[in-house]
């Protein structure tokens, strides 16, 4: 296997955000003004065309804080985070795959204005040949077009490409429909409805143990 395409949150990185937390809401309203959330949700709704559309929240923050949208977005995200870290073994896995000559990519449902700074915090970009985020593309997984985008952009041979994710429907079924091999990790951030047994029946590999996932992926290089 030459190409390893990873989901990010719940697969390589453990993150928990809470935008309903009263403390978070108070902080944001103090920073942006009492009418922030009304304007924020109205703008989000105006950009959402339905289906698998993924809006770009940077456009929202550019409207709400035109003088410093990047800082505003980063403040919003930082205050919503309850926890954030790379999973144990993630750096070791990525380093091992890279050293073995594999090409690594990220294809994730994520907001670039939040995620690119978080990738830097995790020191992940050095491992990857390409990082594709849904807010940049305008569609989110399991969009066949989004999976096809990374295949086309980097000229990936599907028979030599595996997608690794923690969401059975979005990641595994989406990647399989796009003609990719798949590996599933049931993590603490996987949907509660996910079944490891069901994943094992559909994915090329499925586990709830990151170390076993690492061993499997390294064995493919």
mmCIF file of N, CA and C in Angstrom, residues 81-136:
data_model
loop_
_atom_site.group_PDB
_atom_site.id
_atom_site.type_symbol
_atom_site.label_atom_id
_atom_site.label_comp_id
_atom_site.label_asym_id
_atom_site.label_seq_id
_atom_site.Cartn_x
_atom_site.Cartn_y
_atom_site.Cartn_z
ATOM 1 N N UNK A 81 -13.176 24.524 23.128
ATOM 2 C CA UNK A 81 -12.482 23.256 23.357
ATOM 3 C C UNK A 81 -12.474 22.894 24.832
ATOM 4 N N UNK A 82 -12.882 21.660 25.112
ATOM 5 C CA UNK A 82 -12.817 21.113 26.459
ATOM 6 C C UNK A 82 -11.570 20.250 26.635
ATOM 7 N N UNK A 83 -11.169 19.592 25.557
ATOM 8 C CA UNK A 83 -9.957 18.770 25.562
ATOM 9 C C UNK A 83 -9.448 18.646 24.140
ATOM 10 N N UNK A 84 -8.140 18.426 24.010
ATOM 11 C CA UNK A 84 -7.540 18.360 22.680
ATOM 12 C C UNK A 84 -6.149 17.745 22.787
ATOM 13 N N UNK A 85 -5.905 16.653 22.046
ATOM 14 C CA UNK A 85 -4.598 16.006 22.069
ATOM 15 C C UNK A 85 -4.502 15.019 20.912
ATOM 16 N N UNK A 86 -3.283 14.661 20.565
ATOM 17 C CA UNK A 86 -3.084 13.558 19.621
ATOM 18 C C UNK A 86 -3.265 12.259 20.386
ATOM 19 N N UNK A 87 -3.853 11.271 19.748
ATOM 20 C CA UNK A 87 -3.978 9.971 20.397
ATOM 21 C C UNK A 87 -2.592 9.379 20.649
ATOM 22 N N UNK A 88 -2.480 8.654 21.726
ATOM 23 C CA UNK A 88 -1.224 7.975 22.038
ATOM 24 C C UNK A 88 -0.847 7.047 20.888
ATOM 25 N N UNK A 89 0.343 7.206 20.384
ATOM 26 C CA UNK A 89 0.815 6.373 19.287
ATOM 27 C C UNK A 89 0.624 6.986 17.917
ATOM 28 N N UNK A 90 -0.103 8.110 17.833
ATOM 29 C CA UNK A 90 -0.381 8.703 16.522
ATOM 30 C C UNK A 90 0.892 9.202 15.845
ATOM 31 N N UNK A 91 1.712 9.931 16.575
ATOM 32 C CA UNK A 91 2.960 10.426 15.991
ATOM 33 C C UNK A 91 3.870 9.265 15.589
ATOM 34 N N UNK A 92 3.928 8.258 16.411
ATOM 35 C CA UNK A 92 4.784 7.102 16.108
ATOM 36 C C UNK A 92 4.304 6.411 14.833
ATOM 37 N N UNK A 93 3.000 6.252 14.690
ATOM 38 C CA UNK A 93 2.446 5.623 13.494
ATOM 39 C C UNK A 93 2.775 6.437 12.248
ATOM 40 N N UNK A 94 2.523 7.724 12.290
ATOM 41 C CA UNK A 94 2.757 8.570 11.123
ATOM 42 C C UNK A 94 4.238 8.603 10.745
ATOM 43 N N UNK A 95 5.081 8.686 11.749
ATOM 44 C CA UNK A 95 6.523 8.701 11.505
ATOM 45 C C UNK A 95 6.974 7.394 10.872
ATOM 46 N N UNK A 96 6.444 6.272 11.355
ATOM 47 C CA UNK A 96 6.833 4.961 10.826
ATOM 48 C C UNK A 96 6.393 4.788 9.379
ATOM 49 N N UNK A 97 5.169 5.205 9.077
ATOM 50 C CA UNK A 97 4.665 5.092 7.712
ATOM 51 C C UNK A 97 5.480 5.971 6.763
ATOM 52 N N UNK A 98 5.763 7.177 7.214
ATOM 53 C CA UNK A 98 6.538 8.108 6.389
ATOM 54 C C UNK A 98 7.941 7.554 6.130
ATOM 55 N N UNK A 99 8.553 7.038 7.171
ATOM 56 C CA UNK A 99 9.905 6.497 7.052
ATOM 57 C C UNK A 99 9.941 5.309 6.099
ATOM 58 N N UNK A 100 8.844 4.552 6.043
ATOM 59 C CA UNK A 100 8.770 3.382 5.165
ATOM 60 C C UNK A 100 8.488 3.756 3.712
ATOM 61 N N UNK A 101 8.283 5.036 3.457
ATOM 62 C CA UNK A 101 8.087 5.480 2.085
ATOM 63 C C UNK A 101 6.648 5.706 1.671
ATOM 64 N N UNK A 102 5.714 5.578 2.620
ATOM 65 C CA UNK A 102 4.311 5.793 2.308
ATOM 66 C C UNK A 102 4.024 7.279 2.123
ATOM 67 N N UNK A 103 2.992 7.574 1.346
ATOM 68 C CA UNK A 103 2.514 8.944 1.214
ATOM 69 C C UNK A 103 1.260 9.086 2.082
ATOM 70 N N UNK A 104 1.224 10.161 2.858
ATOM 71 C CA UNK A 104 0.160 10.348 3.841
ATOM 72 C C UNK A 104 -0.673 11.577 3.519
ATOM 73 N N UNK A 105 -1.978 11.448 3.739
ATOM 74 C CA UNK A 105 -2.909 12.531 3.451
ATOM 75 C C UNK A 105 -3.955 12.604 4.556
ATOM 76 N N UNK A 106 -4.573 13.766 4.677
ATOM 77 C CA UNK A 106 -5.743 13.935 5.534
ATOM 78 C C UNK A 106 -6.909 14.345 4.654
ATOM 79 N N UNK A 107 -8.039 13.698 4.853
ATOM 80 C CA UNK A 107 -9.308 14.087 4.236
ATOM 81 C C UNK A 107 -10.314 14.116 5.379
ATOM 82 N N UNK A 108 -10.716 15.316 5.788
ATOM 83 C CA UNK A 108 -11.496 15.419 7.020
ATOM 84 C C UNK A 108 -12.637 16.418 6.895
ATOM 85 N N UNK A 109 -13.742 16.095 7.546
ATOM 86 C CA UNK A 109 -14.825 17.057 7.702
ATOM 87 C C UNK A 109 -14.392 18.044 8.784
ATOM 88 N N UNK A 110 -14.003 19.217 8.366
ATOM 89 C CA UNK A 110 -13.427 20.159 9.318
ATOM 90 C C UNK A 110 -13.444 21.570 8.752
ATOM 91 N N UNK A 111 -13.423 22.533 9.659
ATOM 92 C CA UNK A 111 -13.345 23.935 9.295
ATOM 93 C C UNK A 111 -11.880 24.371 9.266
ATOM 94 N N UNK A 112 -11.435 24.832 8.119
ATOM 95 C CA UNK A 112 -10.028 25.191 7.961
ATOM 96 C C UNK A 112 -9.578 26.249 8.962
ATOM 97 N N UNK A 113 -10.441 27.215 9.265
ATOM 98 C CA UNK A 113 -10.044 28.294 10.180
ATOM 99 C C UNK A 113 -9.825 27.782 11.599
ATOM 100 N N UNK A 114 -10.416 26.635 11.933
ATOM 101 C CA UNK A 114 -10.184 25.993 13.227
ATOM 102 C C UNK A 114 -9.051 24.964 13.134
ATOM 103 N N UNK A 115 -9.114 24.157 12.082
ATOM 104 C CA UNK A 115 -8.302 22.944 12.008
ATOM 105 C C UNK A 115 -6.848 23.183 11.631
ATOM 106 N N UNK A 116 -6.575 24.098 10.730
ATOM 107 C CA UNK A 116 -5.178 24.304 10.343
ATOM 108 C C UNK A 116 -4.323 24.759 11.525
ATOM 109 N N UNK A 117 -4.798 25.686 12.375
ATOM 110 C CA UNK A 117 -4.014 26.010 13.578
ATOM 111 C C UNK A 117 -3.884 24.821 14.534
ATOM 112 N N UNK A 118 -4.932 23.983 14.611
ATOM 113 C CA UNK A 118 -4.873 22.819 15.496
ATOM 114 C C UNK A 118 -3.895 21.780 14.967
ATOM 115 N N UNK A 119 -3.820 21.633 13.664
ATOM 116 C CA UNK A 119 -2.826 20.728 13.078
ATOM 117 C C UNK A 119 -1.411 21.183 13.437
ATOM 118 N N UNK A 120 -1.202 22.473 13.419
ATOM 119 C CA UNK A 120 0.109 23.012 13.800
ATOM 120 C C UNK A 120 0.410 22.733 15.265
ATOM 121 N N UNK A 121 -0.597 22.880 16.120
ATOM 122 C CA UNK A 121 -0.411 22.601 17.544
ATOM 123 C C UNK A 121 -0.014 21.141 17.766
ATOM 124 N N UNK A 122 -0.588 20.268 16.959
ATOM 125 C CA UNK A 122 -0.291 18.834 17.070
ATOM 126 C C UNK A 122 1.030 18.452 16.398
ATOM 127 N N UNK A 123 1.595 19.391 15.624
ATOM 128 C CA UNK A 123 2.829 19.141 14.858
ATOM 129 C C UNK A 123 2.633 18.007 13.852
ATOM 130 N N UNK A 124 1.460 18.000 13.214
ATOM 131 C CA UNK A 124 1.118 16.977 12.236
ATOM 132 C C UNK A 124 1.519 17.305 10.795
ATOM 133 N N UNK A 125 1.493 18.571 10.355
ATOM 134 C CA UNK A 125 1.700 18.844 8.926
ATOM 135 C C UNK A 125 2.976 18.257 8.335
ATOM 136 N N UNK A 126 4.028 18.128 9.114
ATOM 137 C CA UNK A 126 5.303 17.616 8.596
ATOM 138 C C UNK A 126 5.184 16.204 8.029
ATOM 139 N N UNK A 127 4.166 15.467 8.460
ATOM 140 C CA UNK A 127 4.028 14.083 8.006
ATOM 141 C C UNK A 127 3.276 13.967 6.676
ATOM 142 N N UNK A 128 2.483 14.975 6.336
ATOM 143 C CA UNK A 128 1.494 14.786 5.281
ATOM 144 C C UNK A 128 1.887 15.393 3.938
ATOM 145 N N UNK A 129 1.555 14.639 2.886
ATOM 146 C CA UNK A 129 1.767 15.103 1.521
ATOM 147 C C UNK A 129 0.631 15.997 1.048
ATOM 148 N N UNK A 130 -0.498 15.923 1.716
ATOM 149 C CA UNK A 130 -1.643 16.757 1.364
ATOM 150 C C UNK A 130 -2.690 16.738 2.465
ATOM 151 N N UNK A 131 -3.343 17.878 2.658
ATOM 152 C CA UNK A 131 -4.397 18.001 3.673
ATOM 153 C C UNK A 131 -5.604 18.654 3.016
ATOM 154 N N UNK A 132 -6.706 17.918 2.961
ATOM 155 C CA UNK A 132 -7.921 18.411 2.323
ATOM 156 C C UNK A 132 -9.052 18.459 3.362
ATOM 157 N N UNK A 133 -9.648 19.647 3.514
ATOM 158 C CA UNK A 133 -10.688 19.873 4.515
ATOM 159 C C UNK A 133 -12.000 20.250 3.838
ATOM 160 N N UNK A 134 -13.080 19.779 4.415
ATOM 161 C CA UNK A 134 -14.388 19.947 3.775
ATOM 162 C C UNK A 134 -14.785 21.402 3.589
ATOM 163 N N UNK A 135 -14.404 22.277 4.513
ATOM 164 C CA UNK A 135 -14.797 23.683 4.366
ATOM 165 C C UNK A 135 -14.134 24.333 3.161
ATOM 166 N N UNK A 136 -12.966 23.858 2.787
ATOM 167 C CA UNK A 136 -12.289 24.369 1.592
ATOM 168 C C UNK A 136 -12.945 23.842 0.324
#
